[in-house]
XYZ file of C-alpha atoms in Angstrom:
317
model
C -13.615 -20.381 2.636
C -12.934 -17.163 1.455
C -15.191 -16.198 -1.987
C -13.709 -15.254 -5.076
C -16.106 -12.279 -6.263
C -16.190 -10.790 -9.925
C -15.335 -7.368 -10.331
C -19.275 -7.045 -11.585
C -22.405 -5.719 -9.656
C -23.647 -9.183 -8.837
C -20.145 -9.736 -6.637
C -19.740 -6.295 -5.623
C -23.292 -6.271 -3.845
C -22.140 -9.592 -2.533
C -19.082 -7.600 -1.645
C -21.264 -4.759 0.046
C -23.435 -7.393 2.209
C -20.263 -8.940 3.629
C -18.618 -5.335 4.908
C -22.095 -4.048 6.007
C -21.965 -7.487 8.124
C -18.870 -6.833 9.629
C -17.096 -8.880 7.390
C -13.445 -8.518 5.947
C -13.599 -8.391 1.870
C -9.946 -7.433 -0.102
C -10.228 -5.296 -2.921
C -8.375 -4.225 -5.889
C -6.669 -0.128 -5.720
C -4.696 1.038 -8.483
C -1.961 0.739 -6.349
C -1.823 -2.688 -4.642
C -4.864 -4.839 -3.288
C -6.504 -3.842 0.072
C -8.158 -6.164 2.730
C -11.389 -3.413 3.882
C -13.516 -3.757 6.827
C -16.440 -1.135 7.855
C -14.015 1.540 9.468
C -16.614 2.350 12.358
C -17.158 -1.236 13.326
C -14.410 -1.406 15.832
C -15.056 -5.799 15.531
C -14.228 -5.003 11.744
C -11.478 -3.661 12.226
C -9.592 -5.651 14.883
C -10.709 -8.448 12.318
C -7.914 -6.714 9.547
C -5.672 -6.822 12.495
C -5.919 -10.279 13.458
C -6.133 -11.507 9.933
C -2.901 -9.939 8.841
C -0.783 -10.277 12.200
C -0.615 -6.598 12.136
C 1.447 -4.442 14.773
C -1.595 -2.437 15.849
C 0.381 0.669 16.834
C 0.535 0.971 13.525
C -2.190 3.200 11.706
C -4.414 2.247 8.744
C -5.875 4.214 5.926
C -9.683 5.015 5.400
C -11.032 4.991 1.674
C -13.586 7.127 0.932
C -15.717 7.569 -2.355
C -15.761 10.920 -3.132
C -14.992 14.568 -1.023
C -18.130 14.645 0.365
C -16.961 11.247 2.439
C -14.430 12.750 3.099
C -15.275 15.934 4.501
C -17.060 13.402 7.011
C -14.215 11.908 7.859
C -11.445 14.530 8.416
C -10.950 18.012 8.666
C -9.706 19.644 4.893
C -7.651 22.798 4.764
C -7.426 24.788 2.002
C -3.961 23.185 1.365
C -5.695 20.079 1.962
C -8.466 20.527 -0.642
C -6.388 22.173 -3.365
C -4.101 18.592 -3.349
C -7.167 16.619 -3.172
C -8.418 17.872 -6.729
C -5.335 17.742 -8.045
C -4.257 14.199 -7.330
C -7.748 12.405 -6.289
C -8.830 10.124 -7.227
C -5.099 8.760 -7.330
C -2.065 7.101 -5.149
C -2.314 10.286 -2.594
C -3.073 9.925 0.727
C -3.697 12.667 3.318
C -2.986 12.710 7.046
C -5.407 15.308 8.368
C -7.150 16.071 11.811
C -9.864 13.247 12.265
C -13.241 14.294 13.311
C -14.793 12.808 16.296
C -18.348 12.732 14.957
C -17.313 10.561 12.092
C -17.260 7.332 14.619
C -14.452 6.694 13.049
C -12.606 3.370 15.280
C -9.755 3.932 17.249
C -7.896 1.107 15.838
C -7.838 3.259 12.641
C -6.303 6.191 13.777
C -4.214 3.717 16.228
C -5.261 6.590 18.838
C -3.923 9.245 17.145
C -6.297 12.651 16.459
C -5.153 12.307 12.671
C -6.582 9.985 9.958
C -5.015 9.252 6.874
C -8.017 9.262 4.188
C -7.280 8.138 0.515
C -10.049 8.598 -2.477
C -8.412 5.345 -4.718
C -8.777 5.779 -8.968
C -10.118 1.928 -9.198
C -13.317 1.760 -9.887
C -13.905 -1.589 -8.011
C -12.634 0.296 -4.971
C -14.892 3.512 -5.327
C -17.659 1.054 -6.068
C -17.051 -0.210 -2.306
C -16.752 2.771 -0.687
C -20.495 2.686 0.308
C -19.228 4.224 3.807
C -15.417 4.702 5.259
C -14.106 1.525 4.626
C -10.938 1.101 6.405
C -7.617 -0.672 4.407
C -4.431 -2.178 4.785
C -2.494 -1.138 1.923
C 0.271 -0.259 2.355
C 1.845 -2.962 3.683
C -0.959 -3.678 4.652
C -1.864 -5.239 1.716
C -3.706 -8.816 2.027
C -0.502 -10.787 3.379
C 0.584 -11.050 6.936
C 2.225 -7.921 8.091
C 5.660 -6.998 6.940
C 5.170 -9.218 4.017
C 5.122 -8.665 -0.203
C 2.314 -6.567 -1.033
C -0.285 -8.155 -3.388
C -0.697 -6.777 -6.215
C -3.230 -9.657 -7.983
C -6.179 -11.930 -6.752
C -4.396 -14.394 -6.052
C -1.627 -12.903 -4.064
C -4.877 -12.159 -1.894
C -5.482 -15.597 -1.866
C -1.778 -17.159 -1.228
C -1.614 -15.383 2.403
C -5.404 -15.158 3.222
C -7.726 -18.045 1.942
C -9.484 -18.795 4.734
C -9.188 -16.023 6.891
C -11.149 -13.531 5.148
C -14.506 -13.526 3.765
C -13.605 -12.722 0.129
C -11.991 -10.835 -2.447
C -13.193 -8.830 -5.469
C -11.245 -10.133 -8.399
C -10.385 -6.668 -10.338
C -7.385 -7.533 -12.445
C -3.596 -6.645 -11.792
C -2.949 -3.122 -10.018
C -1.805 -1.128 -12.696
C 0.646 0.875 -10.376
C 1.845 -1.573 -8.458
C 3.759 0.238 -5.333
C 1.157 2.194 -2.313
C 0.204 5.457 -2.109
C 2.188 8.315 -1.022
C 1.571 9.224 2.391
C 1.793 13.307 2.698
C 1.501 15.268 6.346
C 0.348 18.466 6.258
C 0.824 22.057 8.459
C 3.745 21.811 7.429
C 4.052 19.614 4.382
C 6.116 16.671 5.440
C 6.702 12.761 3.014
C 5.776 10.449 5.721
C 6.454 7.670 2.705
C 7.069 7.598 -0.882
C 4.611 6.045 -3.272
C 2.473 5.980 -6.447
C 3.078 10.093 -6.640
C 6.192 10.953 -7.168
C 8.251 13.820 -4.385
C 9.224 15.888 -7.076
C 5.345 16.245 -8.849
C 4.300 17.599 -4.819
C 7.584 19.497 -4.033
C 6.612 21.382 -7.839
C 2.796 21.746 -6.980
C 3.436 22.903 -3.171
C 5.709 25.435 -4.203
C 8.414 24.077 -1.463
C 10.869 21.526 -0.611
C 9.435 18.798 1.609
C 10.384 17.312 4.709
C 10.747 13.418 5.540
C 9.010 12.329 8.145
C 7.618 9.471 10.312
C 8.831 7.092 13.302
C 9.520 3.470 13.010
C 8.775 2.953 16.776
C 5.552 4.648 16.590
C 4.373 5.236 13.069
C 2.399 8.142 12.513
C 0.833 6.925 9.460
C 1.720 3.473 7.628
C 4.140 1.654 5.950
C 7.272 3.494 8.167
C 7.956 0.145 10.091
C 11.705 -0.440 9.660
C 11.123 -4.263 8.087
C 8.631 -4.179 5.648
C 7.183 -6.322 2.650
C 10.324 -8.849 3.776
C 9.963 -11.924 1.558
C 11.160 -15.423 3.395
C 14.741 -14.790 1.900
C 17.558 -12.521 2.928
C 17.774 -9.254 0.654
C 20.704 -7.852 -0.511
C 20.873 -4.031 -1.985
C 23.205 -1.706 -4.500
C 24.039 -6.036 -5.980
C 26.453 -5.262 -9.204
C 26.677 -8.957 -9.236
C 25.868 -12.110 -8.338
C 26.979 -14.056 -5.738
C 26.827 -18.410 -4.977
C 23.844 -18.912 -3.246
C 21.935 -15.833 -5.074
C 18.954 -14.756 -7.036
C 19.634 -11.867 -8.980
C 16.921 -9.251 -9.516
C 17.864 -7.175 -12.300
C 16.961 -3.954 -13.626
C 18.138 -2.064 -16.896
C 21.140 -2.921 -18.635
C 23.793 -5.374 -16.583
C 25.071 -9.104 -15.485
C 22.716 -11.344 -16.368
C 19.867 -11.233 -13.845
C 17.366 -14.908 -12.963
C 14.924 -11.934 -13.437
C 14.492 -8.459 -13.845
C 12.320 -5.589 -12.885
C 12.482 -4.131 -16.155
C 15.338 -5.038 -18.735
C 14.915 -1.016 -20.196
C 14.893 0.665 -17.018
C 12.091 1.937 -16.521
C 10.747 3.054 -13.027
C 6.870 2.628 -14.153
C 7.501 -0.932 -15.529
C 9.760 -1.578 -11.780
C 6.786 0.039 -9.540
C 4.503 -2.194 -11.550
C 6.396 -5.710 -11.034
C 8.261 -5.044 -8.055
C 6.173 -7.162 -5.888
C 4.746 -9.738 -7.629
C 8.693 -10.052 -8.825
C 9.516 -10.465 -4.740
C 7.421 -12.953 -4.679
C 8.392 -14.889 -7.996
C 12.315 -14.405 -6.673
C 11.361 -15.338 -3.315
C 9.841 -19.109 -4.359
C 12.478 -19.397 -7.163
C 15.138 -18.676 -3.636
C 13.151 -21.666 -2.214
C 13.756 -23.485 -5.121
C 17.005 -23.289 -5.345
C 17.974 -23.063 -1.936
C 19.391 -20.056 -2.372
C 19.654 -17.812 0.461
C 19.583 -14.773 -0.467
C 17.637 -12.424 -3.193
C 20.385 -9.617 -4.574
C 18.767 -6.917 -6.461
C 20.396 -4.259 -8.808
C 20.569 -0.453 -8.045
C 17.772 1.428 -8.704
C 17.576 5.720 -9.106
C 16.563 7.392 -6.462
C 14.643 9.591 -8.008
C 10.676 9.769 -9.163
C 9.144 6.435 -8.522
C 12.705 5.247 -8.100
C 12.410 6.637 -4.307
C 9.354 4.287 -3.460
C 11.086 1.604 -4.569
C 13.572 1.624 -2.545
C 12.077 2.728 0.095
C 10.128 -0.858 -0.418
C 13.750 -2.210 -0.635
C 15.434 -1.245 2.180
C 12.134 -2.400 4.120
C 12.477 -6.016 2.589
C 16.201 -5.874 3.473
C 15.812 -4.332 7.086
C 16.800 -6.902 10.114
C 13.783 -9.193 11.311
C 12.715 -8.970 14.754
């Protein structure tokens, strides 16, 4: 049975004990809920893959509590330290050369010489990081791989109850879309997310190239079909057709649900995965085969939202 732990000292202590014992614990970050295990224990990391049905060639993110821990896991250039100083703790993941002596499981890095590292801003996530935690969020989230990311503890339990040891209930995640993943040397956007591209480009003083490999991912969240609800997904929908659930954004035709009636991208990002879940349940209840989604601007957080939606709409194997 999966324990539901409060985000208070006794619950956090229990979560720490479970993690040290090689068990899996889901916990909130400022982006989405992650499923965590000790990144140095191969059996724990394998358990993450097994619980989520996650392809083993898709790397995981190592979550750390502070820079001292981050430096033990990865090799930081001056540029990487500057980015960490600006955006950590927060929704930015850096892909850096891994330190072999750190003892991070090869399953975490998918056998690559690099490791994805992030320092979450959520106090619960950082409290849990007494050692490096391998975490799934990037859709790694605590739902079976390929499904919608969890932004509340109930979402975790819907997908993984009875398959993991515990979930720490820290309430709803405030950002609601996964972290931005950035590779360096040269800088390359591997996944859009909670830190928008424009802000990164301003700091770096250069435009960012877009990278990533959907066949052999070099960072989490790059598989083509990702974040997929049970119903089919139609994007850029300006109206509702028969047999559809219409998910709106901003002013427009009457919608069954909306990401943001005011057209606010921050609100839309926060509600994205929860609304996909609600839309999927509504489609099932009404016998609708498709979720039609209104156009989202390709700017700021809209990039990350559209990235998730395109993966949700991609053909499924």
